[in-house]
Short mmCIF file of C-alpha atoms and ligand atoms in Angstrom, two decimals:
data_model
loop_
_atom_site.label_atom_id
_atom_site.label_comp_id
_atom_site.label_asym_id
_atom_site.label_seq_id
_atom_site.Cartn_x
_atom_site.Cartn_y
_atom_site.Cartn_z
CA MET V 45 145.40 145.42 188.70
CA TYR V 46 148.73 146.83 189.32
CA ARG V 47 151.47 146.87 186.83
CA THR V 48 154.53 144.48 186.01
CA GLY V 49 157.28 145.00 183.98
CA TYR V 50 159.35 141.55 183.41
CA GLN V 51 162.90 141.73 182.14
CA ALA V 52 165.21 139.01 180.97
CA GLN V 53 169.06 139.76 180.63
CA GLY V 54 171.85 137.33 179.03
CA ILE V 55 169.94 134.42 179.15
CA ARG V 56 171.57 131.48 177.94
CA LYS V 57 170.22 127.96 178.08
CA ARG V 58 172.30 124.97 176.41
CA PHE V 59 170.69 121.49 175.63
CA GLY V 60 173.17 118.95 175.35
CA GLY V 61 175.63 120.16 172.49
CA VAL V 62 172.83 122.49 171.19
CA THR V 63 172.63 126.29 172.38
CA ALA V 64 169.28 127.49 172.24
CA LEU V 65 170.03 130.35 173.77
CA ASP V 66 173.10 132.41 173.91
CA GLY V 67 172.47 135.56 175.59
CA VAL V 68 169.16 137.21 174.70
CA ASP V 69 167.59 140.21 176.55
CA PHE V 70 164.00 140.80 176.41
CA THR V 71 161.59 143.07 178.26
CA LEU V 72 157.72 142.68 178.67
CA GLU V 73 156.39 146.51 179.65
CA PRO V 74 152.95 146.71 180.86
CA GLY V 75 149.99 147.55 178.57
CA SER V 76 151.82 146.42 175.58
CA VAL V 77 152.11 143.39 173.23
CA HIS V 78 155.60 142.22 172.64
CA ALA V 79 155.92 139.75 169.86
CA LEU V 80 158.89 137.00 169.93
CA LEU V 81 159.46 135.83 166.56
CA GLY V 82 161.78 133.01 164.56
CA GLU V 83 161.99 130.35 162.49
CA ASN V 84 161.19 126.48 164.04
CA GLY V 85 163.94 126.02 166.62
CA ALA V 86 165.42 129.51 166.99
CA GLY V 87 164.76 129.09 170.87
CA LYS V 88 161.12 131.09 171.18
CA SER V 89 159.83 128.21 173.25
CA THR V 90 162.67 128.13 175.48
CA LEU V 91 162.53 131.61 176.53
CA VAL V 92 158.92 131.36 177.01
CA LYS V 93 159.71 128.28 179.34
CA ILE V 94 162.44 130.35 181.30
CA LEU V 95 159.98 133.53 181.65
CA ALA V 96 157.11 130.88 182.92
CA GLY V 97 159.32 129.34 185.31
CA ALA V 98 159.07 126.22 183.86
CA LEU V 99 162.81 125.80 182.65
CA ALA V 100 165.94 127.38 184.62
CA PRO V 101 168.45 129.37 182.35
CA ASP V 102 172.14 128.18 182.45
CA ALA V 103 173.01 131.81 182.57
CA GLY V 104 171.22 135.35 183.16
CA LYS V 105 168.36 136.81 185.23
CA LEU V 106 165.47 137.84 185.60
CA THR V 107 163.81 141.21 186.92
CA LEU V 108 160.11 141.56 187.97
CA ALA V 109 158.21 144.41 188.82
CA GLY V 110 161.57 145.77 189.81
CA GLY V 111 162.90 142.94 192.13
CA PRO V 112 165.01 139.73 190.86
CA VAL V 113 163.22 136.62 190.48
CA GLU V 114 163.73 132.88 190.42
CA PHE V 115 160.93 130.74 189.96
CA ALA V 116 161.33 127.03 190.35
CA SER V 117 158.26 126.06 188.38
CA THR V 118 155.21 127.41 186.63
CA ARG V 119 153.23 127.79 189.61
CA GLN V 120 155.60 130.10 191.57
CA ALA V 121 155.84 132.06 188.54
CA ALA V 122 151.64 132.35 188.34
CA ALA V 123 151.67 133.08 191.92
CA ARG V 124 153.30 136.37 190.97
CA GLY V 125 151.02 137.16 188.25
CA VAL V 126 153.21 135.24 184.99
CA ALA V 127 150.63 133.15 183.24
CA VAL V 128 151.69 131.26 180.04
CA VAL V 129 149.74 129.18 177.43
CA SER V 130 152.53 126.98 176.06
CA GLN V 131 152.67 125.60 172.64
CA GLU V 132 152.03 121.95 173.76
CA LEU V 133 148.44 121.58 174.80
CA ASN V 134 148.41 120.77 178.35
CA VAL V 135 145.01 119.32 178.69
CA PHE V 136 143.81 116.31 180.15
CA PRO V 137 141.30 114.81 177.81
CA ASP V 138 139.65 112.58 180.52
CA LEU V 139 138.82 115.28 182.94
CA ASP V 140 135.86 117.77 181.90
CA VAL V 141 136.44 121.38 181.28
CA LEU V 142 136.04 122.80 184.44
CA ALA V 143 138.73 120.25 185.84
CA ASN V 144 141.35 121.41 183.53
CA LEU V 145 140.98 124.96 184.12
CA PHE V 146 141.03 124.24 188.17
CA LEU V 147 143.81 121.74 187.80
CA ALA V 148 146.08 121.11 190.90
CA ARG V 149 144.59 124.83 192.50
CA GLU V 150 140.94 123.72 192.65
CA PRO V 151 139.09 125.76 195.79
CA ARG V 152 137.62 123.67 198.26
CA ARG V 153 135.08 123.82 200.83
CA GLY V 154 136.69 121.55 203.83
CA PRO V 155 137.96 118.31 201.81
CA LEU V 156 135.80 118.76 198.86
CA VAL V 157 136.32 120.38 195.52
CA ASN V 158 133.96 123.19 195.39
CA ARG V 159 132.72 122.97 191.87
CA THR V 160 130.25 125.65 192.38
CA ALA V 161 132.69 128.33 193.01
CA MET V 162 134.85 127.28 189.87
CA ALA V 163 132.29 127.79 187.74
CA ARG V 164 131.30 130.73 188.81
CA ARG V 165 134.98 131.97 188.62
CA ALA V 166 135.11 130.12 184.84
CA THR V 167 131.74 131.28 183.47
CA PRO V 168 132.79 134.82 182.49
CA VAL V 169 136.24 133.79 181.17
CA LEU V 170 134.71 131.31 178.72
CA ALA V 171 131.97 133.65 177.63
CA GLU V 172 134.68 136.07 176.87
CA LEU V 173 136.19 133.66 174.73
CA GLU V 174 132.91 132.21 173.12
CA LEU V 175 133.80 128.72 174.20
CA ARG V 176 130.19 127.50 173.84
CA ARG V 177 130.17 123.81 175.67
CA PRO V 178 129.20 122.97 179.11
CA PRO V 179 131.67 123.14 181.76
CA ARG V 180 131.30 119.52 182.20
CA THR V 181 132.08 118.53 178.79
CA LEU V 182 135.18 116.25 178.65
CA VAL V 183 137.95 117.48 176.99
CA ALA V 184 138.33 114.44 175.00
CA ASP V 185 134.88 115.77 173.29
CA LEU V 186 136.34 119.23 172.42
CA THR V 187 137.96 119.80 169.04
CA LEU V 188 141.55 121.07 168.73
CA ALA V 189 140.56 124.49 168.64
CA GLU V 190 138.30 124.12 171.69
CA ARG V 191 141.11 122.53 173.64
CA GLN V 192 143.12 125.44 173.01
CA LEU V 193 140.40 127.64 174.25
CA VAL V 194 140.73 125.82 177.44
CA GLU V 195 144.42 126.62 177.59
CA ILE V 196 143.88 130.13 176.96
CA ALA V 197 141.09 130.33 179.80
CA ARG V 198 143.12 128.59 182.04
CA ALA V 199 146.16 131.29 182.06
CA LEU V 200 143.03 134.36 181.72
CA LEU V 201 141.53 132.93 184.91
CA ASP V 202 144.03 134.17 187.49
CA GLU V 203 143.86 137.52 185.70
CA PRO V 204 147.52 137.95 185.34
CA SER V 205 149.54 140.98 185.00
CA VAL V 206 152.30 139.36 182.74
CA LEU V 207 150.83 136.58 179.95
CA ILE V 208 152.70 134.88 177.53
CA LEU V 209 151.19 133.32 174.60
CA ASP V 210 153.45 130.67 172.77
CA GLU V 211 151.33 130.39 169.29
CA PRO V 212 147.79 130.77 170.93
CA THR V 213 146.07 130.82 167.34
CA SER V 214 148.35 128.04 165.93
CA ALA V 215 144.84 125.55 166.07
CA LEU V 216 142.29 127.97 165.95
CA PRO V 217 140.59 128.77 162.53
CA VAL V 218 140.56 132.50 161.23
CA ASP V 219 137.69 133.85 162.95
CA ARG V 220 138.40 132.12 166.36
CA ALA V 221 141.85 133.47 165.63
CA GLU V 222 140.79 136.80 165.44
CA HIS V 223 138.35 137.02 168.28
CA LEU V 224 141.43 136.14 170.35
CA LEU V 225 143.45 139.14 169.01
CA GLY V 226 140.61 141.35 170.31
CA ILE V 227 140.92 139.73 173.75
CA VAL V 228 144.63 140.27 174.11
CA ASP V 229 143.95 144.14 172.70
CA ARG V 230 141.81 144.42 175.51
CA LEU V 231 144.04 142.83 178.07
CA ARG V 232 146.87 145.35 176.60
CA ALA V 233 144.16 147.82 177.23
CA ARG V 234 143.52 146.83 180.71
CA GLY V 235 147.76 147.14 181.64
CA VAL V 236 148.74 143.58 181.09
CA ALA V 237 152.19 142.70 179.76
CA VAL V 238 152.12 140.29 176.73
CA LEU V 239 154.43 138.36 174.88
CA TYR V 240 152.92 136.55 171.69
CA VAL V 241 154.93 133.87 169.66
CA SER V 242 153.53 133.49 166.57
CA HIS V 243 154.62 132.35 162.97
CA LEU V 244 151.09 134.04 161.47
CA LEU V 245 152.88 137.47 160.41
CA ALA V 246 150.07 139.47 159.28
CA GLU V 247 148.77 138.83 163.25
CA VAL V 248 151.47 139.59 164.43
CA MET V 249 151.41 143.18 162.20
CA LEU V 250 148.45 143.72 163.71
CA ILE V 251 148.85 143.06 167.26
CA ALA V 252 152.14 143.65 168.04
CA ASP V 253 154.06 147.46 169.98
CA ARG V 254 157.23 145.66 169.49
CA VAL V 255 158.95 142.66 167.56
CA THR V 256 161.91 140.71 168.92
CA VAL V 257 163.35 138.30 166.27
CA LEU V 258 165.49 135.42 167.20
CA ARG V 259 168.10 133.34 164.73
CA ASP V 260 169.76 130.40 165.68
CA GLY V 261 169.34 131.49 169.72
CA ARG V 262 170.37 135.14 169.34
CA THR V 263 168.59 138.29 168.69
CA VAL V 264 168.53 139.66 165.48
CA VAL V 265 165.91 142.27 165.74
CA ALA V 266 165.92 143.47 169.20
CA ALA V 267 162.40 145.34 170.20
CA ARG V 268 161.52 147.23 167.36
CA PRO V 269 158.63 148.96 167.05
CA ARG V 270 156.36 147.22 164.82
CA THR V 271 155.60 150.17 162.99
CA GLU V 272 159.27 150.47 161.72
CA LEU V 273 159.05 147.07 159.95
CA SER V 274 157.51 145.39 157.26
CA ILE V 275 156.51 141.89 156.77
CA LYS V 276 159.59 141.32 154.33
CA ASP V 277 162.21 142.88 156.97
CA ILE V 278 161.05 140.21 159.86
CA VAL V 279 161.41 137.46 157.03
CA THR V 280 164.65 138.52 156.03
CA ALA V 281 165.64 138.73 159.57
CA MET V 282 164.12 135.21 160.42
CA VAL V 283 165.76 133.46 157.67
CA GLY V 284 168.96 135.16 157.47
CA PRO V 285 171.11 135.22 154.60
CA ARG V 286 169.68 131.77 152.53
CA GLU V 287 168.09 131.98 148.89
CA ALA V 288 164.49 133.17 148.99
CA PRO V 289 162.14 130.35 147.95
CA PRO V 290 161.36 130.36 143.59
CA PRO V 291 158.42 132.24 142.72
CA ARG V 292 155.33 130.30 142.02
CA PRO V 293 155.14 128.62 138.76
CA ALA V 294 152.05 129.91 136.58
CA ARG V 295 149.25 127.65 136.91
CA ALA V 296 148.68 125.29 133.89
CA THR V 297 145.04 123.79 133.66
CA LYS V 298 144.77 120.24 134.59
CA THR V 299 142.87 117.96 132.18
CA GLY V 300 142.44 114.35 131.86
CA ALA V 301 140.51 111.29 133.75
CA ALA V 302 139.38 112.34 137.45
CA ALA V 303 141.21 109.59 139.44
CA LEU V 304 140.02 109.89 142.83
CA VAL V 305 135.83 110.07 142.64
CA LEU V 306 133.94 111.18 145.74
CA ALA V 307 130.02 111.03 145.30
CA ASP V 308 127.50 112.23 146.93
CA LEU V 309 129.55 111.75 150.43
CA THR V 310 127.07 111.62 153.62
CA VAL V 311 127.99 111.15 156.82
CA PRO V 312 125.18 112.50 159.15
CA GLY V 313 125.83 115.96 161.10
CA LEU V 314 129.22 116.15 159.04
CA LEU V 315 128.88 115.95 155.45
CA ASP V 316 125.85 116.01 153.21
CA GLY V 317 126.02 114.81 149.38
CA VAL V 318 129.78 116.00 148.66
CA THR V 319 130.56 115.21 145.06
CA LEU V 320 134.39 116.32 144.36
CA GLN V 321 136.79 114.89 141.61
CA ALA V 322 140.70 115.29 141.37
CA ARG V 323 143.08 114.20 138.93
CA ARG V 324 146.60 113.29 138.81
CA GLY V 325 148.91 115.94 138.94
CA GLU V 326 146.37 118.30 140.41
CA ILE V 327 146.44 120.55 143.87
CA VAL V 328 143.01 120.71 145.16
CA GLY V 329 142.18 122.64 148.06
CA CYS V 330 139.36 122.21 150.69
CA ALA V 331 138.44 125.41 152.57
CA GLY V 332 135.67 126.34 155.16
CA LYS V 333 135.46 127.30 158.50
CA ALA V 334 135.89 124.90 161.20
CA GLY V 335 133.35 122.19 161.38
CA SER V 336 131.99 122.93 158.01
CA GLY V 337 133.12 119.55 156.47
CA HIS V 338 136.17 120.56 154.51
CA SER V 339 138.32 118.03 156.53
CA GLN V 340 135.71 115.50 157.26
CA VAL V 341 136.43 114.60 153.88
CA LEU V 342 139.63 114.13 154.07
CA GLU V 343 138.99 111.53 156.94
CA VAL V 344 136.45 109.49 154.50
CA VAL V 345 138.97 109.46 151.72
CA SER V 346 141.28 107.75 154.51
CA GLY V 347 138.70 105.34 156.19
CA LEU V 348 138.81 107.44 159.19
CA ARG V 349 134.92 107.99 159.16
CA ARG V 350 132.18 105.96 158.04
CA LEU V 351 129.65 106.93 155.13
CA ALA V 352 126.04 106.88 155.44
CA ARG V 353 125.73 107.22 152.20
CA GLY V 354 127.78 108.06 148.86
CA ARG V 355 130.78 106.28 147.67
CA VAL V 356 134.86 107.05 147.35
CA ARG V 357 136.39 105.05 144.20
CA LEU V 358 140.36 104.87 144.31
CA PRO V 359 142.76 105.75 140.97
CA SER V 360 142.93 101.84 141.29
CA GLY V 361 139.00 101.26 140.61
CA ARG V 362 138.39 100.47 144.07
CA PRO V 363 136.22 101.52 146.56
CA GLY V 364 137.69 103.75 149.18
CA PRO V 365 139.59 102.15 152.27
CA ARG V 366 137.42 101.07 155.64
CA THR V 367 140.26 101.86 157.90
CA LEU V 368 143.51 103.79 158.04
CA ARG V 369 145.35 100.28 158.04
CA THR V 370 143.74 99.57 154.63
CA ALA V 371 143.96 103.40 153.57
CA VAL V 372 148.31 102.96 154.00
CA ARG V 373 148.14 99.57 151.69
CA SER V 374 145.89 101.43 149.24
CA GLY V 375 148.94 103.85 149.14
CA ILE V 376 147.00 106.77 150.76
CA ALA V 377 148.77 109.10 153.20
CA LEU V 378 146.57 111.19 155.72
CA VAL V 379 149.12 114.06 157.14
CA PRO V 380 147.48 115.46 159.82
CA GLY V 381 147.98 118.64 161.44
CA ASP V 382 147.70 118.10 164.99
CA ARG V 383 150.80 116.40 165.80
CA ALA V 384 149.35 115.72 169.64
CA ARG V 385 146.42 113.98 168.44
CA ILE V 386 147.69 111.68 165.61
CA GLY V 387 150.61 111.01 167.87
CA LEU V 388 154.35 111.23 167.55
CA MET V 389 156.21 108.53 169.27
CA LEU V 390 157.80 111.79 171.42
CA ASP V 391 160.09 109.35 173.45
CA LYS V 392 161.15 107.37 170.35
CA PRO V 393 164.14 108.39 167.53
CA LEU V 394 163.81 110.60 165.14
CA TRP V 395 164.47 108.26 162.57
CA ASP V 396 162.15 105.52 164.10
CA ASN V 397 159.24 108.14 163.74
CA VAL V 398 159.98 108.84 160.01
CA SER V 399 160.32 105.22 158.77
CA GLN V 400 156.89 104.40 161.13
CA VAL V 401 154.61 103.94 158.25
CA SER V 402 157.18 102.98 155.55
CA SER V 403 158.81 100.21 157.59
CA GLY V 404 155.92 98.38 158.61
CA SER V 405 155.15 95.30 156.98
CA LEU V 406 152.94 97.31 154.69
CA GLY V 407 155.83 99.23 153.57
CA ARG V 408 157.87 99.77 150.87
CA TYR V 409 160.95 98.21 152.59
CA GLY V 410 159.46 95.06 153.00
CA PRO V 411 158.51 93.26 156.48
CA PHE V 412 162.19 93.17 157.98
CA PRO V 413 163.52 96.50 156.83
CA ARG V 414 167.48 97.27 158.05
CA ARG V 415 168.29 100.06 160.42
CA ARG V 416 170.76 101.35 158.20
CA ARG V 417 168.44 101.57 155.25
CA LEU V 418 165.61 103.26 157.12
CA THR V 419 168.28 105.58 158.91
CA ASP V 420 169.44 106.60 155.52
CA ALA V 421 166.35 107.30 154.45
CA ALA V 422 165.54 109.32 157.35
CA ARG V 423 168.32 111.26 156.85
CA GLU V 424 167.42 112.21 153.51
CA LEU V 425 164.41 113.80 154.35
CA VAL V 426 165.66 115.50 157.33
CA ALA V 427 167.90 117.47 154.73
CA ARG V 428 165.23 118.15 152.28
CA LEU V 429 162.54 119.59 154.93
CA ARG V 430 165.56 121.32 157.00
CA ILE V 431 164.44 119.57 159.85
CA ARG V 432 166.38 121.57 162.79
CA THR V 433 168.56 118.46 164.30
CA ASP V 434 172.10 117.12 165.18
CA SER V 435 171.23 113.95 164.54
CA VAL V 436 168.47 111.29 163.28
CA ASP V 437 169.18 109.57 166.66
CA THR V 438 168.10 112.46 168.27
CA THR V 439 164.89 111.87 170.73
CA THR V 440 161.65 113.41 168.90
CA GLY V 441 160.18 114.97 171.71
CA ARG V 442 163.71 116.74 172.00
CA LEU V 443 162.85 119.05 169.23
CA SER V 444 160.98 122.20 168.83
CA GLY V 445 157.41 122.00 167.65
CA GLY V 446 157.59 123.10 164.09
CA ASN V 447 160.06 120.86 163.72
CA GLN V 448 157.99 118.19 165.11
CA GLN V 449 155.56 119.08 162.78
CA LYS V 450 157.87 118.52 159.89
CA VAL V 451 158.75 114.98 161.31
CA VAL V 452 155.11 114.13 160.55
CA PHE V 453 155.29 115.24 157.12
CA ALA V 454 158.36 113.57 156.53
CA LYS V 455 156.69 110.00 157.95
CA TRP V 456 154.65 110.00 155.45
CA LEU V 457 156.34 111.14 152.60
CA ALA V 458 158.80 108.36 153.65
CA ALA V 459 155.79 105.85 152.41
CA ASP V 460 155.70 107.29 149.07
CA PRO V 461 152.04 107.47 149.08
CA ASP V 462 149.94 107.55 145.53
CA VAL V 463 147.04 109.74 147.40
CA VAL V 464 148.27 112.61 149.62
CA LEU V 465 145.39 114.11 151.93
CA LEU V 466 147.06 117.04 153.74
CA ASP V 467 145.06 117.89 156.93
CA ASP V 468 146.10 121.66 157.78
CA PRO V 469 150.09 120.27 157.28
CA THR V 470 151.67 123.48 157.87
CA ARG V 471 149.85 124.54 161.11
CA GLY V 472 152.65 125.85 163.53
CA VAL V 473 155.79 125.72 161.09
CA ASP V 474 157.71 128.93 160.22
CA VAL V 475 157.23 130.97 156.90
CA ALA V 476 160.71 129.34 155.47
CA ALA V 477 159.23 125.66 156.14
CA LYS V 478 156.02 126.47 154.78
CA ALA V 479 157.61 127.62 151.52
CA ASP V 480 159.78 123.98 151.52
CA MET V 481 156.92 121.94 152.46
CA HIS V 482 154.90 123.83 149.39
CA GLU V 483 157.78 123.54 147.43
CA ILE V 484 157.45 119.17 148.40
CA ILE V 485 153.68 119.21 147.77
CA ARG V 486 153.85 120.33 144.44
CA GLU V 487 156.66 118.08 143.54
CA LEU V 488 154.19 115.22 144.58
CA ALA V 489 151.86 116.72 142.30
CA ALA V 490 154.28 117.22 139.65
CA ALA V 491 154.91 113.64 139.76
CA ASP V 492 151.30 112.82 138.96
CA ARG V 493 150.14 112.26 142.76
CA ILE V 494 146.64 112.99 143.90
CA VAL V 495 146.84 115.86 146.31
CA LEU V 496 144.19 117.11 148.54
CA ILE V 497 144.75 119.63 151.20
CA SER V 498 142.55 121.18 153.87
CA SER V 499 143.61 124.22 155.42
CA THR V 500 142.39 126.83 157.67
CA ASP V 501 144.66 129.53 156.02
CA PRO V 502 142.69 130.83 152.87
CA ASP V 503 145.88 132.50 151.81
CA GLU V 504 147.64 128.97 151.80
CA LEU V 505 145.18 127.42 149.48
CA VAL V 506 144.91 130.50 147.07
CA GLU V 507 149.05 130.33 146.65
CA LEU V 508 148.86 126.55 147.09
CA CYS V 509 145.86 124.87 144.93
CA ASP V 510 144.83 124.47 141.69
CA ARG V 511 141.50 124.27 142.37
CA VAL V 512 139.63 124.97 146.02
CA ALA V 513 136.54 123.41 146.91
CA VAL V 514 134.58 125.30 149.56
CA PHE V 515 132.52 123.83 152.40
CA HIS V 516 129.78 125.55 154.32
CA ARG V 517 127.82 123.29 156.83
CA GLY V 518 128.56 119.86 155.34
CA ARG V 519 127.59 121.11 151.77
CA LEU V 520 129.75 121.81 149.04
CA CYS V 521 129.07 125.57 148.38
CA ALA V 522 131.60 126.82 145.71
CA GLU V 523 134.23 125.65 143.66
CA LEU V 524 137.12 128.02 142.73
CA SER V 525 140.08 128.00 140.13
CA GLY V 526 141.76 130.02 137.77
CA ALA V 527 141.38 133.48 137.97
CA GLU V 528 138.50 132.98 140.18
CA LEU V 529 140.86 131.73 142.99
CA THR V 530 141.43 134.78 144.96
CA GLN V 531 141.54 135.45 148.47
CA PRO V 532 138.77 137.79 148.92
CA ARG V 533 136.69 135.06 146.78
CA LEU V 534 137.53 132.28 149.17
CA LEU V 535 136.75 134.23 152.30
CA HIS V 536 133.29 135.32 150.92
CA ALA V 537 132.35 131.78 150.03
CA MET V 538 133.74 130.30 153.55
CA ALA V 539 132.16 132.94 155.44
CA THR V 540 128.64 132.89 153.46
CA GLY V 541 128.14 129.59 151.52
CA GLU V 542 127.59 131.04 148.50
CA ALA V 543 129.97 132.25 145.38
CA MET V 544 130.55 135.77 144.94
CA GLY V 545 128.86 136.85 141.60
CA GLU V 546 130.76 138.86 138.75
CA PRO V 547 132.56 141.59 140.70
CA THR V 548 130.86 145.33 139.16
N1 ATP R 49 164.65 119.60 176.01
C1 ATP R 49 165.11 119.39 175.17
N2 ATP R 49 166.10 118.89 175.05
C2 ATP R 49 167.08 118.98 174.03
N3 ATP R 49 166.75 120.11 173.13
C3 ATP R 49 166.09 120.89 173.04
C4 ATP R 49 165.37 120.71 174.19
N4 ATP R 49 164.28 121.76 174.05
C5 ATP R 49 164.79 122.41 172.91
N5 ATP R 49 165.67 122.25 172.64
C6 ATP R 49 166.33 122.13 171.11
O1 ATP R 49 166.42 124.05 171.29
C7 ATP R 49 166.18 124.69 169.83
C8 ATP R 49 165.32 125.69 170.19
O2 ATP R 49 163.71 125.15 170.41
P1 ATP R 49 162.69 125.86 170.74
O3 ATP R 49 161.68 125.02 171.13
O4 ATP R 49 162.84 126.86 171.80
O5 ATP R 49 162.68 126.56 169.39
P2 ATP R 49 161.31 127.44 168.97
O6 ATP R 49 161.93 128.85 167.93
O7 ATP R 49 160.21 127.68 169.94
O8 ATP R 49 160.63 126.75 167.31
P3 ATP R 49 159.26 126.23 166.80
O9 ATP R 49 158.85 127.54 165.93
O10 ATP R 49 159.65 125.23 166.01
O11 ATP R 49 158.25 126.12 167.99
C9 ATP R 49 165.90 123.09 169.22
O12 ATP R 49 167.44 123.47 168.66
C10 ATP R 49 165.43 122.45 170.14
O13 ATP R 49 165.83 120.93 169.48
MG1 MG R 50 158.27 126.58 170.21
#
């Protein structure tokens, strides 16, 4: 593999009134990982798209392997060895894994697509990523994490000399993310130039050689060696002169009657006799590795999954909902982290999405709410969640990825739910926004709502929850609270399915 450096100089890009990039320089060196960091909306994905040929800059120049380049498409960039894994998943659910990997560039034998040749090339890449699914599996049947691996596999197939990864681990559970970091490490050793975008700063500290931080489309940290920076330095650079989030209030032990009772929940292959209770005012976490049942519990409570055995009792004393629609009517909100799957209306204005749940005939504004009321409510939530946009009339698809995730959160908050189920809700949001969302989650608990949160991030659960239920192979294997709720204990229980004994 020949070694290629890639340089961007003086890149500018505006979208209408928004300046996304305001004269940014960026260099990728062979055999080096350069992290590109910044808050939601800072301009990271815009720079990624320009480097990948998906978007033309208004000004500035690109130099690849010593010569100037202008790409009219990602395909042109790919032909020159520049591969990208974009933040939005670009997979086609109705096609199988193999077809997705070779989309629009299938090897052919005469007029026919040569599936044998495709499989031969794909197999080692899929094996390296440990995607253990037959290549003919429909992408619709894959989990979000597996879809993300398909995206990554597609980029690796061409053995690129420049690899651009825009939040590649945001949908991956911890062990998968670590595995991917190992792969990135090997690619670096082979001389690949890697651009790495992530909000997970611990990950960045492990993998990056250099760090660039953008704020409002400008460079505030320029290609500094990672060893010269601490996480705190990076956060300060990202956030700028804004006050730090308040320290975490001490945990008060919550007592009182259980308001949400889950008894013996059983769904064949997913949950096995899970019994769990949640009191008002308490934040209860559900932890586990992918597929261990922690997010399925939330799906059961919200009526998305049928029980083979067991029952759900709501605070009203009534049984749990059987559909998502009745769940909304019962005051239950399921806030998903997976915005692509649950679907924002990306072509609709922001206010329309924010008021989608609350404005329906089930919502708190009655059957025919006035638009004015909805836009006002949306404006309030935009400010509260610091969603970066100039107006609530902005088309939702134009927001940055993390800001779209905040819209999902806002949409459910607007409905003023009594039981709040959060399924990995902060995936893809930046550190400051995550702190904002945590603050709001604490306020919900303080207002005596019932809060159940699942997360793939153990640190998030330790920091936020009063109590964490740990799942392993569909069973509840441990409950940690108080002094026992620590990151090592949580990781241990998640990995082994056993609570840790007293430290000796
Ligand atoms: N197609 C578009 N039309 C209008 N505005 C856009 C478009 N794409 C990006 N923007 C705006 O440009 C700014 C930078 O967005 P970008 O997607 O680059 O942010 P980001 O740093 O990747 O954020 P995140 O961490 O949330 O992914 C944002 O204000 C965004 O709303
Ligand atoms: Mg982005």
